[in-house]
CSV table of C-alpha atoms in Angstrom, one decimal:
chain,number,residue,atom,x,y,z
A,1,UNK,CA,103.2,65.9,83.6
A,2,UNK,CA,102.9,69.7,83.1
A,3,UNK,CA,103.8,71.1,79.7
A,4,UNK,CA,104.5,74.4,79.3
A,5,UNK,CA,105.7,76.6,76.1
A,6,UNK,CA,108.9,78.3,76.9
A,7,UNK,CA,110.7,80.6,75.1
A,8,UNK,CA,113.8,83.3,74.8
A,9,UNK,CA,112.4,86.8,74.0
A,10,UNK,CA,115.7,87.3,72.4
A,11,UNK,CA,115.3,84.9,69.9
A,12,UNK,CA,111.3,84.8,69.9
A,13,UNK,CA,111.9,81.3,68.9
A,14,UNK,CA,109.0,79.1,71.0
A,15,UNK,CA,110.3,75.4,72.1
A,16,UNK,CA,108.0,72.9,73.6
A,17,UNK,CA,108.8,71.5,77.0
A,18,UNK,CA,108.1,68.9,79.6
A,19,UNK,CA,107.7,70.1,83.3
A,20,UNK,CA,106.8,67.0,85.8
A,21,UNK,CA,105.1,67.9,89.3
A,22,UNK,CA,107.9,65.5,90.3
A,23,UNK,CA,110.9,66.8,89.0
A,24,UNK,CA,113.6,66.5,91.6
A,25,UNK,CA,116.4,68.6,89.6
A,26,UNK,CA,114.9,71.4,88.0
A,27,UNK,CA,116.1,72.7,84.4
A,28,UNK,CA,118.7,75.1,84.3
A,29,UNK,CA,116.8,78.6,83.7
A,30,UNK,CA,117.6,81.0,81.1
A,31,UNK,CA,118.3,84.5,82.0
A,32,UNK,CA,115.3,86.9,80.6
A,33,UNK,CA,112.6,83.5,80.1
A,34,UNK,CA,109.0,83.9,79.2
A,35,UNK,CA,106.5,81.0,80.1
A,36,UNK,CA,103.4,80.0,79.5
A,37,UNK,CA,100.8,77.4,81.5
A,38,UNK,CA,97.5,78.8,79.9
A,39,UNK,CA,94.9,76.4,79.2
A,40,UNK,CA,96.1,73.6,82.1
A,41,UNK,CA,93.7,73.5,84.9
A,42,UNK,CA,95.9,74.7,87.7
A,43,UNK,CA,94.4,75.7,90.9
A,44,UNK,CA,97.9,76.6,92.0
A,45,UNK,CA,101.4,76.8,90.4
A,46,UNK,CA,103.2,73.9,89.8
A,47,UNK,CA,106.6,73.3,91.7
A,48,UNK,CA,108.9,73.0,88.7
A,49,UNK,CA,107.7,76.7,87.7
A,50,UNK,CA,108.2,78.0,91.2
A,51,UNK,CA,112.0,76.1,91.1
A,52,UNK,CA,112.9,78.5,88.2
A,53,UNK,CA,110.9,82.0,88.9
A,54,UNK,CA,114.0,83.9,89.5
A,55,UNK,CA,114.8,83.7,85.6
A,56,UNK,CA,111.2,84.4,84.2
A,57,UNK,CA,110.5,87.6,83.1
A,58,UNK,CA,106.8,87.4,81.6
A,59,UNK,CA,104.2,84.7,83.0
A,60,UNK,CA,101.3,83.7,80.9
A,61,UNK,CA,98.6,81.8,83.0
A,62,UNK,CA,95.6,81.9,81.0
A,63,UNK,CA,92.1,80.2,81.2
A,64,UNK,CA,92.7,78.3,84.4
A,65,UNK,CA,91.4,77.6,87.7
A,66,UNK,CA,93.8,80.1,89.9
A,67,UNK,CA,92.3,82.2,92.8
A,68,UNK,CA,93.6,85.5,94.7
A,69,UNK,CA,94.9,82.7,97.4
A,70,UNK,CA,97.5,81.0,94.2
A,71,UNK,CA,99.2,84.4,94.3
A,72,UNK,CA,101.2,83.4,97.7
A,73,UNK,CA,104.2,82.9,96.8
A,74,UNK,CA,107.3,83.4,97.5
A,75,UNK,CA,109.1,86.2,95.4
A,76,UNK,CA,109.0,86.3,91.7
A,77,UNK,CA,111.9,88.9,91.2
A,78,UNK,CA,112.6,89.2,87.8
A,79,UNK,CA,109.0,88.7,86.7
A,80,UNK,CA,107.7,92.1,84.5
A,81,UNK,CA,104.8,90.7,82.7
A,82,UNK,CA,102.0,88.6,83.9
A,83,UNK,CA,98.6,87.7,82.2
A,84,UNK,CA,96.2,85.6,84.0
A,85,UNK,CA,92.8,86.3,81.8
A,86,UNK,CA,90.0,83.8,82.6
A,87,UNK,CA,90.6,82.3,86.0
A,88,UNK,CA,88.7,81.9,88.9
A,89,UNK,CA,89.8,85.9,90.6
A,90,UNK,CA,87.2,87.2,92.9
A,91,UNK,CA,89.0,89.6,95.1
A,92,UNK,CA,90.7,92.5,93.3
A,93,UNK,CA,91.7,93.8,96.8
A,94,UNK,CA,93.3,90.5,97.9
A,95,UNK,CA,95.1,89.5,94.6
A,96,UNK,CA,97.0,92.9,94.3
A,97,UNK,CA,98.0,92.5,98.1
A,98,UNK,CA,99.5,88.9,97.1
A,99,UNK,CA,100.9,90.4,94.0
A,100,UNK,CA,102.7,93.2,95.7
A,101,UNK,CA,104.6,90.6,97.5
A,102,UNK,CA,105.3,87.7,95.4
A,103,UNK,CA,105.7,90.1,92.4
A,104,UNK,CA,107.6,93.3,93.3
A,105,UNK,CA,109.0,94.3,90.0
A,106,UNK,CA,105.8,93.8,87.8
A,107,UNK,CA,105.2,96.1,85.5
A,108,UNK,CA,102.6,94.9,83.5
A,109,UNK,CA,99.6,92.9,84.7
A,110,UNK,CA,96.6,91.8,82.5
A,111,UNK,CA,93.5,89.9,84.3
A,112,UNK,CA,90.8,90.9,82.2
A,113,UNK,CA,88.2,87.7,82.3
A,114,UNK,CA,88.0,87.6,85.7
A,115,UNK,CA,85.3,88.2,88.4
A,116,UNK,CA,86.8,90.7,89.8
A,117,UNK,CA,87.8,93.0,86.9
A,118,UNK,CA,84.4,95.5,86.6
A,119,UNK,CA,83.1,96.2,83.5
A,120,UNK,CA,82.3,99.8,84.1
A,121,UNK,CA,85.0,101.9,83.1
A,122,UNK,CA,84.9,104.4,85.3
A,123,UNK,CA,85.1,101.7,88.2
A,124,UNK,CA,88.2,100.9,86.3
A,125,UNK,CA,89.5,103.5,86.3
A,126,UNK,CA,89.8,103.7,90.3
A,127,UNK,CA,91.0,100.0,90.3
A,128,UNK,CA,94.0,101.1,88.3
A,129,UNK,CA,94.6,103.7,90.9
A,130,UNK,CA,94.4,101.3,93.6
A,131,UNK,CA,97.0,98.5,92.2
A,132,UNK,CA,99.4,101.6,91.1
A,133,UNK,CA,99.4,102.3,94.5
A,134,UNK,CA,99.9,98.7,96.0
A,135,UNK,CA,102.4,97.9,92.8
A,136,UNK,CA,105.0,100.2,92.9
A,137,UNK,CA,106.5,99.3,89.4
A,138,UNK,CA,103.2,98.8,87.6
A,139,UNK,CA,102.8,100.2,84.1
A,140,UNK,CA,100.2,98.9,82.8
A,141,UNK,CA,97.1,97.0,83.8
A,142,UNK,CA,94.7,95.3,81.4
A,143,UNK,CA,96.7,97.0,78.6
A,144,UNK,CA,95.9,100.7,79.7
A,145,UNK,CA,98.6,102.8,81.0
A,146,UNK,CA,98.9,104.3,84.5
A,147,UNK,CA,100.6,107.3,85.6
A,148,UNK,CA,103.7,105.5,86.0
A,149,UNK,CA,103.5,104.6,82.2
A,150,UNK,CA,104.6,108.0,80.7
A,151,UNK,CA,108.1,107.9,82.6
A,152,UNK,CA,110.9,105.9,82.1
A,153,UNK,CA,111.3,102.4,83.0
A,154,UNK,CA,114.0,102.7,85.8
A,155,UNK,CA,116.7,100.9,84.1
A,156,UNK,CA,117.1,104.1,81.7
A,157,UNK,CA,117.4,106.3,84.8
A,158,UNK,CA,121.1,105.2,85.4
C-alpha cells in the first residue's frame, strides 16, 4: 500500500489517502488535484498515480529513489508543477528530454537535491537555458524565473 496526501488547491484543505499498487478501479480524479508521494522510496511511479495523471495539476515527489529513466511516461497533460528534490537524478540532459514528453505543459519544475543540479551558479544559469528550450511552457526552475516567466501564462492570452 502507497499513501499519498492529496489535496484540492481550491479548498487547500489536505486529506489523507490510500493508493494500493493493486488497485484494479482507480479513484475518480478531481479536476485541478495536487499530490504528493515524497518520502516513499519509489524507484518508479506507482500505477494508481499514473491511472489518474490526467487530473493532477502539481506533483510532489520528494526524497526518493527516482532516476532520469522514471520520467518515461506516458503524458502527464494537465500537470504544471513538479518538485522532485532529493532523488537519485544524474543526467540533467536525459531528465529534461523525458520531461519534455511526459510533461508538455510544465511550467514549474524544482529538482534542487539532485546530482545533477550544479552548484555553480553561473552553470546554472546555462542549465535553465537548456530546459527553457527543451520545455516549452517552463516558467520556472528551482524557483528562479526564465525568460518565459515575465509574460503571461497562456491562458490570459485569450
Amino acid at each position: 500500500m502507497v499513501n499519498a496526501s492529496v489535496y484540492s488547491p481550491r479548498s487547500r484543505q489536505i486529506n489523507s489517502q490510500s493508493i494500493t499498487a493493486n488497485e484494479s478501479t482507480p479513484r475518480k480524479a478531481v479536476a485541478g488535484e495536487a499530490v504528493s508521494i515524497s518520502h516513499r522510496g519509489f524507484t518508479c511511479f506507482p500505477l494508481p498515480l499514473l491511472a489518474i495523471r490526467g487530473s493532477i495539476v502539481s506533483l510532489r515527489a520528494n526524497e526518493n529513489n527516482l532516476t532520469e529513466f522514471s520520467f518515461k511516461l506516458p503524458p502527464f497533460r494537465s500537470l504544471k508543477k513538479l518538485t522532485i528534490r532529493k532523488n537519485q537524478i544524474k543526467s540533467f540532459g536525459r531528465l529534461i528530454e523525458n520531461l519534455s514528453v511526459s510533461c508538455p505543459n510544465l511550467e514549474d519544475l524544482s529538482l534542487e537535491g539532485n546530482e545533477c543540479w550544479p552548484r555553480d551558479e553561473s552553470t546554472q544559469g546555462l542549465y535553465r537555458e537548456a530546459a527553457a528550450l527543451m520545455l516549452k511552457r517552463l516558467r520556472y526552475l528551482n524557483g528562479v524565473p526564465t525568460h518565459r516567466a515575465c509574460r503571461p501564462s497562456p491562458k490570459f492570452n485569450k
